[in-house]
PDB file of C-alpha atoms in Angstrom:
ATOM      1  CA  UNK A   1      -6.702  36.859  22.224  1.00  0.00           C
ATOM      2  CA  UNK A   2      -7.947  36.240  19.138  1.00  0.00           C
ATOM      3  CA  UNK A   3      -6.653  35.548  15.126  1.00  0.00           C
ATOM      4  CA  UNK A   4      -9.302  36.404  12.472  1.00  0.00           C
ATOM      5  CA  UNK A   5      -9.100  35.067   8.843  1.00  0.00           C
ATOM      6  CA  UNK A   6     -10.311  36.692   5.884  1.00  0.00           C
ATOM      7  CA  UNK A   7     -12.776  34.769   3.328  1.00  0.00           C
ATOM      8  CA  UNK A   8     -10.328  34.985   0.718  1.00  0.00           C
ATOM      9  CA  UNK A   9      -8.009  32.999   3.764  1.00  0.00           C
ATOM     10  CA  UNK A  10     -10.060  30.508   4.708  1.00  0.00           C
ATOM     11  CA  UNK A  11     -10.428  30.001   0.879  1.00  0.00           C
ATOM     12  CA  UNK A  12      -6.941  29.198   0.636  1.00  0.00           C
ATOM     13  CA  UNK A  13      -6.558  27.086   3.479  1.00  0.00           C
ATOM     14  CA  UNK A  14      -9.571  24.892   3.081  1.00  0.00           C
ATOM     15  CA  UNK A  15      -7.789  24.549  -0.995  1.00  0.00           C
ATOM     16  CA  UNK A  16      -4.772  23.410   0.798  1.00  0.00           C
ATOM     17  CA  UNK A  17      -6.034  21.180   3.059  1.00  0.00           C
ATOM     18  CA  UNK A  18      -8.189  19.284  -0.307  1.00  0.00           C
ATOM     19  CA  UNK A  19      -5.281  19.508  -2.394  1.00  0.00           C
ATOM     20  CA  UNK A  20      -3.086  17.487   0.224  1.00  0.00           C
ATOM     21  CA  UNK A  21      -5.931  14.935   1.295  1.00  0.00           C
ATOM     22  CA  UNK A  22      -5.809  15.615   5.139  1.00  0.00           C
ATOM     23  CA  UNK A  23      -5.108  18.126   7.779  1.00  0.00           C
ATOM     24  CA  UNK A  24      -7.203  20.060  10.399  1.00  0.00           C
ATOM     25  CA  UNK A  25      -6.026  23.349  10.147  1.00  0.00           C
ATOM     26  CA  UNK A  26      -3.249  25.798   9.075  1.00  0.00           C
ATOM     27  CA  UNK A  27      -0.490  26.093  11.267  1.00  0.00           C
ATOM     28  CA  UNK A  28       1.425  29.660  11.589  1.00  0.00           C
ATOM     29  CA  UNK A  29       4.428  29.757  13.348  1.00  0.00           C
ATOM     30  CA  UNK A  30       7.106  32.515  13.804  1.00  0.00           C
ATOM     31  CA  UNK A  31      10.765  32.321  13.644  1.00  0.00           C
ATOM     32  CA  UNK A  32      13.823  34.437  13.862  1.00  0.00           C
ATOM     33  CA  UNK A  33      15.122  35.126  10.026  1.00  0.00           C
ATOM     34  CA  UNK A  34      15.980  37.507   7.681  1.00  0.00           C
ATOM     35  CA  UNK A  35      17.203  41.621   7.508  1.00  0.00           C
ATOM     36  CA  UNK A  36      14.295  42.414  10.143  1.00  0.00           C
ATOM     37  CA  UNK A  37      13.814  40.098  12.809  1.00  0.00           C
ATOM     38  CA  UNK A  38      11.023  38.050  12.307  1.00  0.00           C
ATOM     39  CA  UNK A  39       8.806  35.694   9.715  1.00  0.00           C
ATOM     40  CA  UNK A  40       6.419  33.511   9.591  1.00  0.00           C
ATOM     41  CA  UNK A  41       5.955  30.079   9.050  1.00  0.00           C
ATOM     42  CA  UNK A  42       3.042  27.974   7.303  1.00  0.00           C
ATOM     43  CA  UNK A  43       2.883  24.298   7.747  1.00  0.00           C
ATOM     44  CA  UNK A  44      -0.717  22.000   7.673  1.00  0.00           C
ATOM     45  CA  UNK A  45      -1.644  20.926  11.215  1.00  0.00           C
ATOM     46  CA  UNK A  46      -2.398  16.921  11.341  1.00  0.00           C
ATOM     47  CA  UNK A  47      -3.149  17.431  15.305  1.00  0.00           C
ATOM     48  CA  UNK A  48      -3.922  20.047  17.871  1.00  0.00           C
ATOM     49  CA  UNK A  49      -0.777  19.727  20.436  1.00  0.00           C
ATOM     50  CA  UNK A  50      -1.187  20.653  24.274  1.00  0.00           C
ATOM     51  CA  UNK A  51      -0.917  24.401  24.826  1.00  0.00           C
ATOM     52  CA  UNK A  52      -1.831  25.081  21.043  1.00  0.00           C
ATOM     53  CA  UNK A  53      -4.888  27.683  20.329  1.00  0.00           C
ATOM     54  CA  UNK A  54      -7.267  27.260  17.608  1.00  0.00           C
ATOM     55  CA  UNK A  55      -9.004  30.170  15.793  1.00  0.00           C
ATOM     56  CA  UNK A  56     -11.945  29.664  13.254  1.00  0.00           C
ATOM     57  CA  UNK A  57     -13.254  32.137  10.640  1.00  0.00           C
ATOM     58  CA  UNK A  58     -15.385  30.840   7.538  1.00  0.00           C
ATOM     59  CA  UNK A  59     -15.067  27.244   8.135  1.00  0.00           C
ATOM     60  CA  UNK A  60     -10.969  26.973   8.080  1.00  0.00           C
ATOM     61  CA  UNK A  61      -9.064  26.987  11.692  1.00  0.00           C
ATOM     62  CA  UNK A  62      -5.557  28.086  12.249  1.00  0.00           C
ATOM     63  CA  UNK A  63      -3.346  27.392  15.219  1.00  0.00           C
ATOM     64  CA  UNK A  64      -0.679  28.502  17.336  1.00  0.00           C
ATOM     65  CA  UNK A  65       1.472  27.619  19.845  1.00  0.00           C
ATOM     66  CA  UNK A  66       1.234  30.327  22.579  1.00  0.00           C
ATOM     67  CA  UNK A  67       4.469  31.481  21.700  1.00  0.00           C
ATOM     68  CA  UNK A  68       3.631  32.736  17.976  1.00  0.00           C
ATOM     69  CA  UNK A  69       0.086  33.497  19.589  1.00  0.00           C
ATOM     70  CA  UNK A  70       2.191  36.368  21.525  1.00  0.00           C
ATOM     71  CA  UNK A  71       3.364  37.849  18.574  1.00  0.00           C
ATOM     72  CA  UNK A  72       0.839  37.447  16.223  1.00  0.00           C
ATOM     73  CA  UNK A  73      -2.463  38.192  18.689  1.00  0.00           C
ATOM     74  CA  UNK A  74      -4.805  40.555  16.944  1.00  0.00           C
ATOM     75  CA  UNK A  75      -3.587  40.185  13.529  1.00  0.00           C
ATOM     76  CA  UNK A  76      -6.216  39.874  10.271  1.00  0.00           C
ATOM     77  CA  UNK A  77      -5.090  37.431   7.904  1.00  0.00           C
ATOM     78  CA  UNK A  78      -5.816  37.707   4.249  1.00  0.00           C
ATOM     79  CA  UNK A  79      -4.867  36.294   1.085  1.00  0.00           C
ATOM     80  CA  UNK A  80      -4.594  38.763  -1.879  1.00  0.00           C
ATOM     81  CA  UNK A  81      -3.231  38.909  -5.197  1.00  0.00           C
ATOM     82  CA  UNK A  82      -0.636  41.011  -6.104  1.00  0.00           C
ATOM     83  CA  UNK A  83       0.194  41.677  -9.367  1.00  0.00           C
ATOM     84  CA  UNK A  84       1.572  38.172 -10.491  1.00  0.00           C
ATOM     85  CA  UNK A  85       1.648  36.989  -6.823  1.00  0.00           C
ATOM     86  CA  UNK A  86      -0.317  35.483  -4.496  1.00  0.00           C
ATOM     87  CA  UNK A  87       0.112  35.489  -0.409  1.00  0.00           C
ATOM     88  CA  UNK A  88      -1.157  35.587   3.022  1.00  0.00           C
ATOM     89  CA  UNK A  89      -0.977  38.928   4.140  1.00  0.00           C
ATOM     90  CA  UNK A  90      -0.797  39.495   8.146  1.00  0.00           C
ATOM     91  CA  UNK A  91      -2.126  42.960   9.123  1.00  0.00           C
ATOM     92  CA  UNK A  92      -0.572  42.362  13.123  1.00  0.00           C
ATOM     93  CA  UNK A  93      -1.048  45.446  15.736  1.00  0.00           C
ATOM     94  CA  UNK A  94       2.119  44.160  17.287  1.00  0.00           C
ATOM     95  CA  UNK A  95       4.354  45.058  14.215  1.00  0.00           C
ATOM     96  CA  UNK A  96       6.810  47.898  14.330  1.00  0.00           C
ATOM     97  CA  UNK A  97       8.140  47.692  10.690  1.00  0.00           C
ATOM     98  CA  UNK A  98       8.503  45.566   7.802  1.00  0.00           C
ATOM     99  CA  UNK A  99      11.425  44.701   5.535  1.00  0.00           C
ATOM    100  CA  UNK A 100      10.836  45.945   2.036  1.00  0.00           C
ATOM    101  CA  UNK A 101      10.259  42.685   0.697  1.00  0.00           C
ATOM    102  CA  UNK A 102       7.375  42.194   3.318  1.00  0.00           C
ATOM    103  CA  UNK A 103       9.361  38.406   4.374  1.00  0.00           C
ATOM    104  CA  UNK A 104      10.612  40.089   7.790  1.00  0.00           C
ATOM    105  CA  UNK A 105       9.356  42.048  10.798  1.00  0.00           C
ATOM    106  CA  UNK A 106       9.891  43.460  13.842  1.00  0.00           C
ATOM    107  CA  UNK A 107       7.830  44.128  16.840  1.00  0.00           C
ATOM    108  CA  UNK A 108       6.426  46.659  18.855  1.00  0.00           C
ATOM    109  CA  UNK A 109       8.944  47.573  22.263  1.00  0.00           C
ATOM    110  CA  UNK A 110       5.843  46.209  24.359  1.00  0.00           C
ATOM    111  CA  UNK A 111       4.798  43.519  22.232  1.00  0.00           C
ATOM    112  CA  UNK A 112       8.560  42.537  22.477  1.00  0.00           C
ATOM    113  CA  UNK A 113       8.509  42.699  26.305  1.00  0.00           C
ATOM    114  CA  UNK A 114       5.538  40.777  26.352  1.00  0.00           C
ATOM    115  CA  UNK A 115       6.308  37.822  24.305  1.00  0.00           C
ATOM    116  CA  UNK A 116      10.050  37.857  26.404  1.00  0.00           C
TER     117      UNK A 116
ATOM    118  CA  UNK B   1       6.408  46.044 -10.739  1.00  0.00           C
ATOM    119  CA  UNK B   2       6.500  42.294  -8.759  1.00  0.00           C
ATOM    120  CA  UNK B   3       9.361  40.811  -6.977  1.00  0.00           C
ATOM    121  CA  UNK B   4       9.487  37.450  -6.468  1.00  0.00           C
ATOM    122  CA  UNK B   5      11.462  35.133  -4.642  1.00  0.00           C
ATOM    123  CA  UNK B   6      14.212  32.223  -5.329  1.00  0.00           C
ATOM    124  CA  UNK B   7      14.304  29.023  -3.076  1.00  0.00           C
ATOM    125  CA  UNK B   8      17.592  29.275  -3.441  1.00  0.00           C
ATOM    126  CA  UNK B   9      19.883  30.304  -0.315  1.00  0.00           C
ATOM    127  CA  UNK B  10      23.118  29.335  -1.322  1.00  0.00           C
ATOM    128  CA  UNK B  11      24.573  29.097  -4.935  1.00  0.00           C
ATOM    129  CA  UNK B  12      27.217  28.338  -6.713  1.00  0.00           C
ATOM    130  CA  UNK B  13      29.930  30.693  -8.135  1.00  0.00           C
ATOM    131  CA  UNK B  14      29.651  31.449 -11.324  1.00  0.00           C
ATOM    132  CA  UNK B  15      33.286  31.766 -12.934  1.00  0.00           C
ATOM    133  CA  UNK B  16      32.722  31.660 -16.695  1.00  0.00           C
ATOM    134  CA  UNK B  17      33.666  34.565 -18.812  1.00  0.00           C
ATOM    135  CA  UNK B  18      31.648  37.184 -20.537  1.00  0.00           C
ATOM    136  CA  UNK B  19      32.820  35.543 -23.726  1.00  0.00           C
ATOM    137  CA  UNK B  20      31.825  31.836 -22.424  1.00  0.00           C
ATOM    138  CA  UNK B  21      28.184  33.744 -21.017  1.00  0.00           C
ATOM    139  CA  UNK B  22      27.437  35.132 -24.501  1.00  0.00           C
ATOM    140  CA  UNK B  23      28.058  31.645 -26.369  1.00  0.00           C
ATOM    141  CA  UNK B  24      25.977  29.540 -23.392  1.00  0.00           C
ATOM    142  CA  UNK B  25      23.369  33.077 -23.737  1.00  0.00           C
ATOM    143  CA  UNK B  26      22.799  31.500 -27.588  1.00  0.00           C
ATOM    144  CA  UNK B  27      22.567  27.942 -27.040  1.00  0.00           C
ATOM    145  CA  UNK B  28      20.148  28.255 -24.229  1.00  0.00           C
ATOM    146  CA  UNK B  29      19.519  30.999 -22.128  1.00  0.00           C
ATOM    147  CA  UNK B  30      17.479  29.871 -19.163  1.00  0.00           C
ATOM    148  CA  UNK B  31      14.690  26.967 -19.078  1.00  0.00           C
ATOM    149  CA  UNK B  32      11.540  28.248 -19.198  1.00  0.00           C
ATOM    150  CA  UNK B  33       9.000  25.227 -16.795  1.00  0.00           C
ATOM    151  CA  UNK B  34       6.123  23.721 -17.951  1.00  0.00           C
ATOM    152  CA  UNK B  35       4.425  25.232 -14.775  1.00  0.00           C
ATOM    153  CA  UNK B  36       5.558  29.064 -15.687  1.00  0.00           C
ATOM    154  CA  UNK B  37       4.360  28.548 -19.716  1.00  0.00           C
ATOM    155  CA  UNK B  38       1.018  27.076 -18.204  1.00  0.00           C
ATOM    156  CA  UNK B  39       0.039  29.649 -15.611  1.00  0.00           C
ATOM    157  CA  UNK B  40       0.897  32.228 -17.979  1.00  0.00           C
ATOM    158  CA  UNK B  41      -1.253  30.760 -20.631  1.00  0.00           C
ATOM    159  CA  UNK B  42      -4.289  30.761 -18.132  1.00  0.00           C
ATOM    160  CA  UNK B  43      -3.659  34.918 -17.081  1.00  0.00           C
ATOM    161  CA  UNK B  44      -3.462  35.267 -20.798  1.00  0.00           C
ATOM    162  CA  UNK B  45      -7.297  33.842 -21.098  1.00  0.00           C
ATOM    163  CA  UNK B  46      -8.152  35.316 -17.735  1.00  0.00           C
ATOM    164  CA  UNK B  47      -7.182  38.566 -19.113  1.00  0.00           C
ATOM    165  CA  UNK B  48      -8.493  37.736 -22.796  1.00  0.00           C
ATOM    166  CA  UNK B  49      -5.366  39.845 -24.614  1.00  0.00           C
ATOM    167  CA  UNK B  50      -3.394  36.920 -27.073  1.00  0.00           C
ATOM    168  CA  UNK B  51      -0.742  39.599 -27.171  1.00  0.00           C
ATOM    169  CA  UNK B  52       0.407  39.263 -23.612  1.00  0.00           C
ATOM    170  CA  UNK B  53       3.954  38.091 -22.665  1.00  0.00           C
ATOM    171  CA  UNK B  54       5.477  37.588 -19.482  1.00  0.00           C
ATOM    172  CA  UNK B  55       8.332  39.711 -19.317  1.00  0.00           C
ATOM    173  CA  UNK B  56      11.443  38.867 -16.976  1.00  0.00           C
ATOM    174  CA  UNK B  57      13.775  41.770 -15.962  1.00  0.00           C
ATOM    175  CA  UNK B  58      16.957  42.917 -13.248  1.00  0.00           C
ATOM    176  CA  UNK B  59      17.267  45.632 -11.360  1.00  0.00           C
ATOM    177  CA  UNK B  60      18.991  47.555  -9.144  1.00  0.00           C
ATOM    178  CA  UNK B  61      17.594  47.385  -5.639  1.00  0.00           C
ATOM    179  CA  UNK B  62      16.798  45.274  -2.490  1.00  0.00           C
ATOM    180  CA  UNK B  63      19.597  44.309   0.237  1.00  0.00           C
ATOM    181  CA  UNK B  64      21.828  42.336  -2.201  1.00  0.00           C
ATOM    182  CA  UNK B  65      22.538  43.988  -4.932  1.00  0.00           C
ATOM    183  CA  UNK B  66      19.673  43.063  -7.523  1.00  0.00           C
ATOM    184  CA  UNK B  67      16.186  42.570  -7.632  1.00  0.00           C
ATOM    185  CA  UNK B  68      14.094  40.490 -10.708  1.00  0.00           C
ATOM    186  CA  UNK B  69      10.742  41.592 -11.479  1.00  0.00           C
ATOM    187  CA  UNK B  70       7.728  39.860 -13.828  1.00  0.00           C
ATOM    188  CA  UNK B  71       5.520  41.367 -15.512  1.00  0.00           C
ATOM    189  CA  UNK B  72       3.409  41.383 -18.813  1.00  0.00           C
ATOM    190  CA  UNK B  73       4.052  42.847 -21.762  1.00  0.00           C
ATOM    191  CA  UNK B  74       2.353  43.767 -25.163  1.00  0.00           C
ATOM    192  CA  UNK B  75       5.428  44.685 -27.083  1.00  0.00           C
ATOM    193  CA  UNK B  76       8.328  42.438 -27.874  1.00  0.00           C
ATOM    194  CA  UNK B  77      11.837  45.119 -28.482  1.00  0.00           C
ATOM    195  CA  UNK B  78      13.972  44.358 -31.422  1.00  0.00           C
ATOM    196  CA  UNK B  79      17.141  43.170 -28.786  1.00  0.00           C
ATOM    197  CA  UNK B  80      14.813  41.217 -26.337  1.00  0.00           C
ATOM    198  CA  UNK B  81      15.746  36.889 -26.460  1.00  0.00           C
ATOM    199  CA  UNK B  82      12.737  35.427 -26.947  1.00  0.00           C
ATOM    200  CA  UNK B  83      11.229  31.858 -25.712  1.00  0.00           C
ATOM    201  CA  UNK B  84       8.574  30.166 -26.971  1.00  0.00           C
ATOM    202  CA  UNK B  85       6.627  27.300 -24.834  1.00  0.00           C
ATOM    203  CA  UNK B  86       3.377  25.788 -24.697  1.00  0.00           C
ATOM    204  CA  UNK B  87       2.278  28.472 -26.966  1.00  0.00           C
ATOM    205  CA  UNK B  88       3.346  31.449 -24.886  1.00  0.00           C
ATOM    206  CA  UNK B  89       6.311  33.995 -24.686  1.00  0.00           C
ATOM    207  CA  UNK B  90       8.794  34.874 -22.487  1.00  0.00           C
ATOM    208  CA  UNK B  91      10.794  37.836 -22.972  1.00  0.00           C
ATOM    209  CA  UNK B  92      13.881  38.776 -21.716  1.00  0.00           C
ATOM    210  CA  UNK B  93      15.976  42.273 -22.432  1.00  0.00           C
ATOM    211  CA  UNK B  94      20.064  42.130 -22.834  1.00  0.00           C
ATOM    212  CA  UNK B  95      20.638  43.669 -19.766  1.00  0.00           C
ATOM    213  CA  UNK B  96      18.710  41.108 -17.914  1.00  0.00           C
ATOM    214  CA  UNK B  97      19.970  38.234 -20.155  1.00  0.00           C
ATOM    215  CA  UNK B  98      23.361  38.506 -18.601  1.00  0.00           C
ATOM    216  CA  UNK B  99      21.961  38.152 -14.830  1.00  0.00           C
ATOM    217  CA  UNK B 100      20.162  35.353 -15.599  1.00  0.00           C
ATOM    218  CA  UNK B 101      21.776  32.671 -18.160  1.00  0.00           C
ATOM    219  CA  UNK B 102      20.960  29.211 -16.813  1.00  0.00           C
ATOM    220  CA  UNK B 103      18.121  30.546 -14.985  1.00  0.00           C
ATOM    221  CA  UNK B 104      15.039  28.497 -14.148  1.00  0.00           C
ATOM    222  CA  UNK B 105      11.918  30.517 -14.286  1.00  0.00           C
ATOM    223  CA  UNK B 106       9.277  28.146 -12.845  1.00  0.00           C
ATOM    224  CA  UNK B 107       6.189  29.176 -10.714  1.00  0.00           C
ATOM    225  CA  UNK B 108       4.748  27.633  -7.508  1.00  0.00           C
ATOM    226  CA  UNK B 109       1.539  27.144  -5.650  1.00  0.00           C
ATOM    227  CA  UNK B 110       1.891  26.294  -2.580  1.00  0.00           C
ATOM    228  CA  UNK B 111       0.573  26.807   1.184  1.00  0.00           C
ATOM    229  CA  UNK B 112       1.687  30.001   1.335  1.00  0.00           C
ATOM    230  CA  UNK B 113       1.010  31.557  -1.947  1.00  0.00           C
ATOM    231  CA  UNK B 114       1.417  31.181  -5.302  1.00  0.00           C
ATOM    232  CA  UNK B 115       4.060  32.995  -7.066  1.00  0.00           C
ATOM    233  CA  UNK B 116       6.577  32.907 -10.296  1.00  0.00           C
ATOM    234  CA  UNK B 117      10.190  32.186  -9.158  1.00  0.00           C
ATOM    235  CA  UNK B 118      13.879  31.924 -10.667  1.00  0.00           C
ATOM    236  CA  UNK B 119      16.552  30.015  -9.458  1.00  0.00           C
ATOM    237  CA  UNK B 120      19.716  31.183 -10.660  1.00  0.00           C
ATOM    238  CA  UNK B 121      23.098  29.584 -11.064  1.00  0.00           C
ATOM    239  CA  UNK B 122      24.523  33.253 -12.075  1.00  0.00           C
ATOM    240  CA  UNK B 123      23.507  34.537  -8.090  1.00  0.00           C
ATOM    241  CA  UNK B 124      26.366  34.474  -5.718  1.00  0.00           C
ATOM    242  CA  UNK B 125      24.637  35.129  -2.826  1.00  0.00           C
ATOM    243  CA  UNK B 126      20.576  36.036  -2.002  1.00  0.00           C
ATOM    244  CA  UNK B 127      18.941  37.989   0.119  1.00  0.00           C
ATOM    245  CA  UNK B 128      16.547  35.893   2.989  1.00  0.00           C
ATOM    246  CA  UNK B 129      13.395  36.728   0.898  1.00  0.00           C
ATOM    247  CA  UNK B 130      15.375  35.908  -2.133  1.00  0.00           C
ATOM    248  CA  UNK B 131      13.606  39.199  -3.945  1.00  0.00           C
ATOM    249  CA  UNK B 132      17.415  40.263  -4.594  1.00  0.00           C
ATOM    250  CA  UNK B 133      21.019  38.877  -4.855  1.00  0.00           C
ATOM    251  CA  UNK B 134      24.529  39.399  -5.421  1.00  0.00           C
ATOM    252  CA  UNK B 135      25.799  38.277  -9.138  1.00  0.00           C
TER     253      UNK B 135
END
């Protein structure tokens, strides 16, 4: 199982986590939302919780709980510019399609079996 | 094109007029943040064309209804409204105008990105990325 960030990423959480003064790591979450199913959720992680799993790439971590780990295993994070935007962009296996705004997801029938 | 998104979930209904909209469309058409006039100011150098204006628009589109869009623009038409902050334009076509009086355009940078934004009193209801709405 494994979560791998891009530099461009790590850039953005390591800004993040000197721009609010403390914090270990980004935290991604998923929850239930929108016209597709699924989106994700960002917070900064203070602590590493029981049953959490940490993933490092260019010296900034992420975590999950094993939950979102389920649904998000395998993905590449990245943060790009686009156009006049800028975001963390999740290329995940497990995803079956996207809303057209990008906010929502679904999953995969086994990846959907497997996190149930 | 770029969509961007509105914090806003739920709004208020909007009950004026079209009269009332065109007299509160002259007085002041939508505020215009510190935050949006300053991070357009720095693409502006970044980009190293003066003539560059950040252009707000509405479309059709998206699971509500409408969908706003930024982008920059060269050329200033004859009917767009104009506003002028911290040295920089906004633009803003008729069409559009109507959509969008009393709207905040403001930009954030946050955890999760970094993006402009409007919150508008005119939208009745939003889709949950906020990229489109019901007016």
């Amino acid at each position: 199982m494994a979560i791998t960030l891009t530099e461009n990423a790590a850039k953005q959480i390591q800004r993040q986590l000197a721009k609010r003064g403390k914090g270990i790591a980004l935290r991604i979450g998923v929850k239930k939302v929108g016209c597709s199913g699924l989106a994700h959720t960002f917070d900064i992680a203070d602590e590493i919780r029981t049953g959490d799993h940490t993933f490092e790439s260019h010296n900034a971590r992420v975590v999950l709980d094993a939950g979102s780990l389920s649904v998000l295993d395998g993905s590449r994070i990245d943060f790009v510019t686009e156009g006049l935007k800028q975001m963390f962009k999740f290329d995940n296996p497990n995803v079956e399609s996207e809303c057209g705004c990008g906010e929502s997801f679904n999953l995969k029938a086994k990846a959907e079996a497997a996190k149930a | 094109m770029n969509i961007v998104v509105s914090d806003y979930t739920e709004v208020m209904m909007n009950t004026v007029t079209e009269m009332q909209v065109t007299e509160v469309a002259m007085q002041a058409p939508m505020l215009f943040t510190d935050s949006a006039a300053n991070k357009v100011k720095t693409l502006i150098e970044e980009e190293g064309n003066a003539d560059l204006k950040l252009r707000v628009f509405v479309s059709g589109g998206g699971c509500s209804g409408f969908q706003y869009g930024f982008t920059f623009d060269e050329v200033t038409n004859e009917d767009d409204t104009v506003l002028n902050k911290n040295g920089v334009q906004l633009l803003i076509d008729p069409m559009s105008l109507q959509y969008l009086v009393g709207a905040e355009i403001d930009y954030q940078d946050g955890l999760e990105g970094a993006q402009f934004v409007i919150k508008n009193p005119g939208a009745t209801s939003t889709c949950g990325c906020g990229s489109s709405f019901s007016a």
